[in-house]
GROMACS .gro file of C-alpha atoms in nm:
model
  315
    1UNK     CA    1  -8.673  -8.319  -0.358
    2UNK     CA    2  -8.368  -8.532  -0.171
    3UNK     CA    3  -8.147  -8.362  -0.422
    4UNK     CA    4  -8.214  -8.057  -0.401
    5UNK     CA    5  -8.269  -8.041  -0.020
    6UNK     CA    6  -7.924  -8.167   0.027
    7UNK     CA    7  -7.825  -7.942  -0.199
    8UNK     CA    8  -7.942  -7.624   0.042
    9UNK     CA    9  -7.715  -7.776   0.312
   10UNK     CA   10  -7.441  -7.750   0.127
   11UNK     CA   11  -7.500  -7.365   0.040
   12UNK     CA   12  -7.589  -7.309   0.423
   13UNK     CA   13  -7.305  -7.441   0.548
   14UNK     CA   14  -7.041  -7.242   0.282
   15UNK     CA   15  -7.261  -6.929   0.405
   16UNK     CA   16  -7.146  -7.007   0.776
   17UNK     CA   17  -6.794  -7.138   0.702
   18UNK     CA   18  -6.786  -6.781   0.567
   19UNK     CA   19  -6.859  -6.604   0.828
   20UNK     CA   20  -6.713  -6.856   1.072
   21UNK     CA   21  -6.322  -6.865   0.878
   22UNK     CA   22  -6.334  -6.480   0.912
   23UNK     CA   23  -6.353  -6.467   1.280
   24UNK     CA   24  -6.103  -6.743   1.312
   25UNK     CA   25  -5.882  -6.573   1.016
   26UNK     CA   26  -5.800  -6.276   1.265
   27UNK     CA   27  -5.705  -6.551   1.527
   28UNK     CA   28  -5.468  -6.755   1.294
   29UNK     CA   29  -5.316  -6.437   1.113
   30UNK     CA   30  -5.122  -6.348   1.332
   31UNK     CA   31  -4.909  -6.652   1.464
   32UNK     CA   32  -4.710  -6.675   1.091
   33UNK     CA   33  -4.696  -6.288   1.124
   34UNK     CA   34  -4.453  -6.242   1.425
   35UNK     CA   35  -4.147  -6.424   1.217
   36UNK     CA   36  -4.088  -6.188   0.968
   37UNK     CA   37  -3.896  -5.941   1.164
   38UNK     CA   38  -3.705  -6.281   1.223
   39UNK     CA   39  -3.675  -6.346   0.824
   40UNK     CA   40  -3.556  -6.006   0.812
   41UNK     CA   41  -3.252  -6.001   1.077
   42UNK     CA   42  -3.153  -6.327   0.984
   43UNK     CA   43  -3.156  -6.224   0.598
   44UNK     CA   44  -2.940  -5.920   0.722
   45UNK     CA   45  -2.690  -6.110   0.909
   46UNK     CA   46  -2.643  -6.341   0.679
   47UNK     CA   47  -2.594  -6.100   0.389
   48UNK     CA   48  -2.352  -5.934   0.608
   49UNK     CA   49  -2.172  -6.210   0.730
   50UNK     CA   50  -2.090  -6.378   0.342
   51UNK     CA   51  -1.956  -5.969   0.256
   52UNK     CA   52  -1.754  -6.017   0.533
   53UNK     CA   53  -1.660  -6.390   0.498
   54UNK     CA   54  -1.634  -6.364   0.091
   55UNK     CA   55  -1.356  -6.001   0.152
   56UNK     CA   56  -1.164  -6.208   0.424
   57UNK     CA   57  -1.123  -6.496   0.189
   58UNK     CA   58  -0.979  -6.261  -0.084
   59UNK     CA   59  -0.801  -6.100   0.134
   60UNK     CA   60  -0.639  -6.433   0.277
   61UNK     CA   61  -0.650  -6.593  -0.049
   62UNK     CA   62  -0.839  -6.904   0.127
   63UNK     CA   63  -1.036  -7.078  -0.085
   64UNK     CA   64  -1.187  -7.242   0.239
   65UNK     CA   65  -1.377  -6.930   0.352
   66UNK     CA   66  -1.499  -6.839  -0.023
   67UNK     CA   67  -1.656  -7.170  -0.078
   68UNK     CA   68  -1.820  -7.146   0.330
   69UNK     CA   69  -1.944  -6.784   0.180
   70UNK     CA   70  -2.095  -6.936  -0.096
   71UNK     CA   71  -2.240  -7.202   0.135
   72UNK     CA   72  -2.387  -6.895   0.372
   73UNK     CA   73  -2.537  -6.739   0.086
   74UNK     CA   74  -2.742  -7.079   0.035
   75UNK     CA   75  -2.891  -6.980   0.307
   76UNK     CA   76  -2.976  -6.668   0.243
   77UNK     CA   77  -3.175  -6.796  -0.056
   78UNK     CA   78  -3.353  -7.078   0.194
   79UNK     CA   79  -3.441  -6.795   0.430
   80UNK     CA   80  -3.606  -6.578   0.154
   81UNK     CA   81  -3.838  -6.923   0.043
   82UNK     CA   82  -3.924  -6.980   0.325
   83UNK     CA   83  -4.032  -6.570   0.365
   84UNK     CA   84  -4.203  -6.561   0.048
   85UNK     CA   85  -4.414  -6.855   0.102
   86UNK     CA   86  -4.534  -6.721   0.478
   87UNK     CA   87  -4.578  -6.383   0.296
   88UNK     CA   88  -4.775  -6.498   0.023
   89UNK     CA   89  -4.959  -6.743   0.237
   90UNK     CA   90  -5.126  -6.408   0.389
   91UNK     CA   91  -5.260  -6.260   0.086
   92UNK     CA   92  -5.641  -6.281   0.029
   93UNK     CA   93  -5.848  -6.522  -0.121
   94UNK     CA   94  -5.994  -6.446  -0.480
   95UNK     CA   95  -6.230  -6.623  -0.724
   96UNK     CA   96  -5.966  -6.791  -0.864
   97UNK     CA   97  -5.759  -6.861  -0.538
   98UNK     CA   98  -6.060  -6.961  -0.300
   99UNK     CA   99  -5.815  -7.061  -0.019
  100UNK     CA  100  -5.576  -6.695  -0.110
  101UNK     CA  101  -5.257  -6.863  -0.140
  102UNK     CA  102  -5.184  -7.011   0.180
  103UNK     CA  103  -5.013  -7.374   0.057
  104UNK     CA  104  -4.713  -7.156  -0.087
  105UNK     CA  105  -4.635  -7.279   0.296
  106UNK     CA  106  -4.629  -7.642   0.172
  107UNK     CA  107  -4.458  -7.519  -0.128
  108UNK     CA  108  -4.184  -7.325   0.034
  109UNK     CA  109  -4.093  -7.621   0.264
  110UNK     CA  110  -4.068  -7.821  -0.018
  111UNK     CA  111  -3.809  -7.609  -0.212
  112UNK     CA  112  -3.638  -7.591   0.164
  113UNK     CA  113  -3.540  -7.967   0.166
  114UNK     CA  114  -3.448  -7.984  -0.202
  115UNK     CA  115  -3.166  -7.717  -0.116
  116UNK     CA  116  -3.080  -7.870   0.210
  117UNK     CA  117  -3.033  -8.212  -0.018
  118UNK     CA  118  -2.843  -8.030  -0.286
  119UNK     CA  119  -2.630  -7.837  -0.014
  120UNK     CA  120  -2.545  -8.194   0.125
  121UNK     CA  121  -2.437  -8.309  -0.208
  122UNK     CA  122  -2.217  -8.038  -0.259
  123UNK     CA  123  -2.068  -8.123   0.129
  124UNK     CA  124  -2.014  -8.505   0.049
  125UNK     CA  125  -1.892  -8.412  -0.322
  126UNK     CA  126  -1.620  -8.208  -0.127
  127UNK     CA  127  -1.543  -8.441   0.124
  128UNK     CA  128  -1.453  -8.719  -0.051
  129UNK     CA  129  -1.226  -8.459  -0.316
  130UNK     CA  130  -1.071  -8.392   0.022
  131UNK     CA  131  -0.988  -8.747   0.120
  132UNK     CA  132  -0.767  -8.756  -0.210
  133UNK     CA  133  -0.583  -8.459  -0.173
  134UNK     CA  134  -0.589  -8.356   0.276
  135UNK     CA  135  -0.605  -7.937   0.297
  136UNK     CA  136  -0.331  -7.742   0.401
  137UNK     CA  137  -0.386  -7.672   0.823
  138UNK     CA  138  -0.676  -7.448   0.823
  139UNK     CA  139  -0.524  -7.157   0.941
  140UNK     CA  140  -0.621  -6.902   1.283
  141UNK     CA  141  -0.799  -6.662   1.050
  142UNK     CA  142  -1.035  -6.947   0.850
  143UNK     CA  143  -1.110  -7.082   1.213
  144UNK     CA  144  -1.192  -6.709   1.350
  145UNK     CA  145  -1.437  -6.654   1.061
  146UNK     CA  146  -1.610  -7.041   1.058
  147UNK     CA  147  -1.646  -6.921   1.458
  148UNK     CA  148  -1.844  -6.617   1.416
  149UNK     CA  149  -2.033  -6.799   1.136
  150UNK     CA  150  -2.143  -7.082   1.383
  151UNK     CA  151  -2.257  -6.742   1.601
  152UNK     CA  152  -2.483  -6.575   1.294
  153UNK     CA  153  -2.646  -6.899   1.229
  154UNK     CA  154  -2.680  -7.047   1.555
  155UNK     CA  155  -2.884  -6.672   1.657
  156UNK     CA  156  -3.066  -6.697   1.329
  157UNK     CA  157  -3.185  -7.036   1.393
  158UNK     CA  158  -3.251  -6.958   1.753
  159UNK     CA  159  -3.498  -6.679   1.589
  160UNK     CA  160  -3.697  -6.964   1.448
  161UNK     CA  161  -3.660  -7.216   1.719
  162UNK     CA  162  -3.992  -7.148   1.869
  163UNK     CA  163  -4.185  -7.198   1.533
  164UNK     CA  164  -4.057  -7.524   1.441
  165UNK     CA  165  -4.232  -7.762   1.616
  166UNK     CA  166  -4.555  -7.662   1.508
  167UNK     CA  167  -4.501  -7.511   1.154
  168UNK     CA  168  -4.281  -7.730   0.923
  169UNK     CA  169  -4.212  -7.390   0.660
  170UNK     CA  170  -4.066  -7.238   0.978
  171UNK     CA  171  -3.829  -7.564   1.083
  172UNK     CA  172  -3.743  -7.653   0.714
  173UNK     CA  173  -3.553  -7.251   0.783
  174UNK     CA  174  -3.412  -7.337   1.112
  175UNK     CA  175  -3.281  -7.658   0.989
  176UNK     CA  176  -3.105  -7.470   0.724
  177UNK     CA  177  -2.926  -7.233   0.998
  178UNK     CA  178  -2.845  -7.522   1.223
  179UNK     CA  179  -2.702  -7.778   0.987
  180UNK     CA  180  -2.459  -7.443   0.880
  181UNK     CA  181  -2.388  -7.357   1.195
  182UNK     CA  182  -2.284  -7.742   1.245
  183UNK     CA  183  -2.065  -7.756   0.939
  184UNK     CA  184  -1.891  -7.439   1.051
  185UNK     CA  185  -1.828  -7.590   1.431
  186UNK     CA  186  -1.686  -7.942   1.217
  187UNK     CA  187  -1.458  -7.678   1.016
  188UNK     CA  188  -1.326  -7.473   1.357
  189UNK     CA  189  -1.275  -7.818   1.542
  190UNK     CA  190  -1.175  -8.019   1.222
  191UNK     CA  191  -0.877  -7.748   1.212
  192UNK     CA  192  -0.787  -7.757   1.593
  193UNK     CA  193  -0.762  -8.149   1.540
  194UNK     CA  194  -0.555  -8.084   1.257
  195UNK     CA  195  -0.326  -7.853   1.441
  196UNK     CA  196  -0.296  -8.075   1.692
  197UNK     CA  197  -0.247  -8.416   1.554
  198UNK     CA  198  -0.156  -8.335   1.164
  199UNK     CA  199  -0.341  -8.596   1.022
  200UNK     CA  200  -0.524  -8.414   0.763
  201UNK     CA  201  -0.810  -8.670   0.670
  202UNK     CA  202  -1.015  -8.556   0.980
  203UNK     CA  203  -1.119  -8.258   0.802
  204UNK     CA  204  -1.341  -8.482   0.568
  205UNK     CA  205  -1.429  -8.740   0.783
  206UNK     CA  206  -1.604  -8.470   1.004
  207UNK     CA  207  -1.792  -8.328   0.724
  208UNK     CA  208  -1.905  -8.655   0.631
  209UNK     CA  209  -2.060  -8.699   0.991
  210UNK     CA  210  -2.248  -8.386   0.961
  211UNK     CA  211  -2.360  -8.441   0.600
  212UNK     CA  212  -2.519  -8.782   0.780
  213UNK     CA  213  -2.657  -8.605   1.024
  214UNK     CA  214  -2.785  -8.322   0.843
  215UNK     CA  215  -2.965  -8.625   0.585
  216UNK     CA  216  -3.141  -8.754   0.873
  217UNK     CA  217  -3.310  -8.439   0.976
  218UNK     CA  218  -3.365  -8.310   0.605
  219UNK     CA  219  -3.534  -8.659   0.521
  220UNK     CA  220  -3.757  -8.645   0.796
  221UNK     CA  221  -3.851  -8.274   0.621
  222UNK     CA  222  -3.867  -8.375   0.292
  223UNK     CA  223  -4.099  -8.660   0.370
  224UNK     CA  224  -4.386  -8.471   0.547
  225UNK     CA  225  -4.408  -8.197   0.284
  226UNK     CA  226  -4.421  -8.441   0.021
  227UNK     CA  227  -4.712  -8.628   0.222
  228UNK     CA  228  -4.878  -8.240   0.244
  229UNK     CA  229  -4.819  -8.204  -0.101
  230UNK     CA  230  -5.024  -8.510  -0.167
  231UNK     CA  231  -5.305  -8.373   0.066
  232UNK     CA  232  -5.247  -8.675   0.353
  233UNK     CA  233  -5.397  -8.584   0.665
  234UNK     CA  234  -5.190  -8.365   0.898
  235UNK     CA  235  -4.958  -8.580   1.121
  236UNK     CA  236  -5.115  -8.375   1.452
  237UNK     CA  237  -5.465  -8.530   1.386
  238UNK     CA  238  -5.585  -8.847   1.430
  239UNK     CA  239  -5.827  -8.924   1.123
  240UNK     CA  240  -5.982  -9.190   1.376
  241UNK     CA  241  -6.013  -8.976   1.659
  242UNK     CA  242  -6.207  -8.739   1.443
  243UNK     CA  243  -6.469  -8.956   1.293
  244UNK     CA  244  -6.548  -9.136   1.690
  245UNK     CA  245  -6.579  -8.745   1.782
  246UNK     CA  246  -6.859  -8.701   1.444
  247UNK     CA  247  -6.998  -8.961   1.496
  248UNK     CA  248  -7.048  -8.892   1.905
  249UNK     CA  249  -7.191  -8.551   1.779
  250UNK     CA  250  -7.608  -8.566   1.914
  251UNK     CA  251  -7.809  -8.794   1.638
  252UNK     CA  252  -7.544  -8.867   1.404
  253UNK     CA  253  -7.577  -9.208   1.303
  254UNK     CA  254  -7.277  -9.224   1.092
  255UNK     CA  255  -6.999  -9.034   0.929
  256UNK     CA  256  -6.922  -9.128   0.576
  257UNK     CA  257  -6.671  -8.934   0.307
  258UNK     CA  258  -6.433  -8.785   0.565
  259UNK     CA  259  -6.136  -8.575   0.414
  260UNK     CA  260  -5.880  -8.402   0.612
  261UNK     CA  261  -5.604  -8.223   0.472
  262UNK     CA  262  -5.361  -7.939   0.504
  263UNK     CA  263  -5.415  -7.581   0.309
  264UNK     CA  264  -5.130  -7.481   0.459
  265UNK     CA  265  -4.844  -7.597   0.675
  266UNK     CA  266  -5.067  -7.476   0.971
  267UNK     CA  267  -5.396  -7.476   0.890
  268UNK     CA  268  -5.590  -7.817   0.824
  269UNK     CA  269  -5.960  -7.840   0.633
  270UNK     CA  270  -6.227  -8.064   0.702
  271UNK     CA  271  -6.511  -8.198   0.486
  272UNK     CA  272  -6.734  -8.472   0.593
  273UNK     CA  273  -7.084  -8.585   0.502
  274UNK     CA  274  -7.254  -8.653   0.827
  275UNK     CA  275  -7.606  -8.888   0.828
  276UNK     CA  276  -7.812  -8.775   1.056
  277UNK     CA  277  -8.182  -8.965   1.034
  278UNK     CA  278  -8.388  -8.717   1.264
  279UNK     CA  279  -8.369  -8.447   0.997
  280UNK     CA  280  -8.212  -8.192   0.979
  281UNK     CA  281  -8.022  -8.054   1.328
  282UNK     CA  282  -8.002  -7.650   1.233
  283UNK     CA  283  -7.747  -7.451   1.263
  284UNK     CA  284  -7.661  -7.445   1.639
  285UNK     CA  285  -7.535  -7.808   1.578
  286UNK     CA  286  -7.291  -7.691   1.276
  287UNK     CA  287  -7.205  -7.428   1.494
  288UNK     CA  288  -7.109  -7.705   1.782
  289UNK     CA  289  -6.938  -7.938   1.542
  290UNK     CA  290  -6.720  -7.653   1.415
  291UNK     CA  291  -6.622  -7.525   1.748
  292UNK     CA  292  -6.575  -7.882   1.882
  293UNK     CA  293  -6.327  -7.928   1.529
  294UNK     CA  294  -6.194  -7.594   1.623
  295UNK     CA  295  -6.107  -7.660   2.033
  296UNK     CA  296  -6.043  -8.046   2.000
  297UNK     CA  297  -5.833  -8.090   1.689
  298UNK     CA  298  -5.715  -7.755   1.582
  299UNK     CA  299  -5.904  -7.769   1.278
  300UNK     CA  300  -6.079  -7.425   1.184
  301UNK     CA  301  -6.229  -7.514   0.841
  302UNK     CA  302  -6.505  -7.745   0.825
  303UNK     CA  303  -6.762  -7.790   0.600
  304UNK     CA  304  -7.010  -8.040   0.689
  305UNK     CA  305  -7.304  -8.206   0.477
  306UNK     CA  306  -7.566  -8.365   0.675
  307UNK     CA  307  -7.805  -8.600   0.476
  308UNK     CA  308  -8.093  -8.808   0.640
  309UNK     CA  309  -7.989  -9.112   0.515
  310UNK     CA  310  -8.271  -9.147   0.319
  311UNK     CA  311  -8.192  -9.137  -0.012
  312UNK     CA  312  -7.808  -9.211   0.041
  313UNK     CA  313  -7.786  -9.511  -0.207
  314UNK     CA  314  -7.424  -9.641  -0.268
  315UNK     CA  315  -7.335  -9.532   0.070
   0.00000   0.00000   0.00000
């Protein structure tokens, strides 16, 4: 009987998980929405800016501005990621795909810091080639062009400031602009310095000082998509703050089996197996717990067992 009545719990609380993720679905589908006409001007730009940069180095014959083309169109290809995973994290959910395929979120971060990693490989790599053998002056023209690149990407990354802080797909594309942008601004004032003083082994040591700077902020990204990755409780929510709020829920005598983890790189999921000795509480108390979930921690998928402590066993 204990089996199987926990067992009808289980079902009852998919059914209304159901019917509770849809209403919450509409509210959550839109904030990723409103950056893709952000992906798509700063895909533009960018594409427009490495014609421009990649003809003017040609033109010039400066080797400078076709390897910072190359380096803009790195970006291009971070910006696209980080589109496709926001994209496909919107498509719906099918037998086989029970969540649709929202942690192509977690996913697309992921690739995000690998590139920024490689991209800062390829920037020390350079550097220290540089250290051997000091450029020739940068030139007006290379310092012209590296300006209106710090422009593109500093507007591009201003698209996605207002997404980063709470959406780590959307910083792991803003980091990309602004560490570009910043390794443009070391080129322009790398080449005043150089101008000015002649001492051509600034040029690398100021790429160096980005590349460190850059690390620091790409770590920090690497590090909490790796921890989604491995399903670790979102860094917003405070596993212990959540059980003390189950377990403060009306005749819940304790909370056992709690799992909270991210489906996406916005949306956590909550299972928990709640004992609750007076029986079973109905569904206005599911309801409750959801909403309190919901209001308190953000969290909009929760399924919750209750058991009566009966015939818990191990537990």
């Amino acid at each position: 009987m204990g089996g199987h009545h926990h067992h009808d719990h289980g079902r009852d609380g998919h059914a209304h998980d159901g019917g509770h993720h849809h209403s919450h679905g509409h509210g959550h589908a839109h904030a990723p929405a409103n950056f893709d006409s952000a992906f798509a001007i700063g895909i533009a730009l960018n594409i427009a800016y490495v014609l421009a940069e990649g003809g003017a180095g040609l033109w010039t014959g400066s080797v400078a501005l076709l390897a910072d083309a190359g380096h803009n169109l790195s970006d291009v290809l971070g910006l696209a990621v980080a589109w496709g995973g926001a994209t496909l994290a919107r498509s719906a959910p099918t037998k086989r795909f029970t969540y649709g395929l929202k942690g192509s979120t977690i996913l697309a971060a992921l690739a995000n810091a690998l590139f920024l990693l490689v991209a800062l490989g390829a920037i020390v790599m350079e550097a220290v080639q540089r250290f051997d053998d000091p450029p020739v002056v940068a030139g007006l023209t290379v310092s012209i062009v590296a300006g209106i690149g710090i422009a593109i990407n500093a507007a591009t990354a201003w698209l996605f400031a207002r997404g980063r802080k709470g959406d780590i797909n959307i910083r792991g594309a803003y980091l990309h602009m602004v560490s570009d942008a910043a390794v443009s601004a070391g080129v322009v004032l790398a080449g005043i310095a150089i101008w000015a003083t002649g001492i051509g082994w600034i040029d690398p040591l100021v790429s160096l000082v980005i590349a460190a700077i850059i690390l620091w902020q790409t770590w920090g990204l690497l590090r909490e998509t790796v921890e989604m990755s491995l399903a670790a409780v979102p860094r917003a929510i405070d596993y212990d703050a959540v059980t003390a709020a189950l377990q403060g829920l009306p005749g819940v005598a304790r909370v056992h089996d709690l799992h909270i983890w991210p489906m996406s790189t916005t949306e956590p999921v909550l299972t928990a197996h709640l004992v609750i000795p007076g029986g079973y509480p109905g569904d206005g108390f599911l309801a409750t717990a959801r909403a309190m979930l919901h209001d308190r921690f953000g969290i909009g998928h929760a399924t919750l067992q209750v058991e009566t402590g009966g015939d818990c066993g191990g537990c």
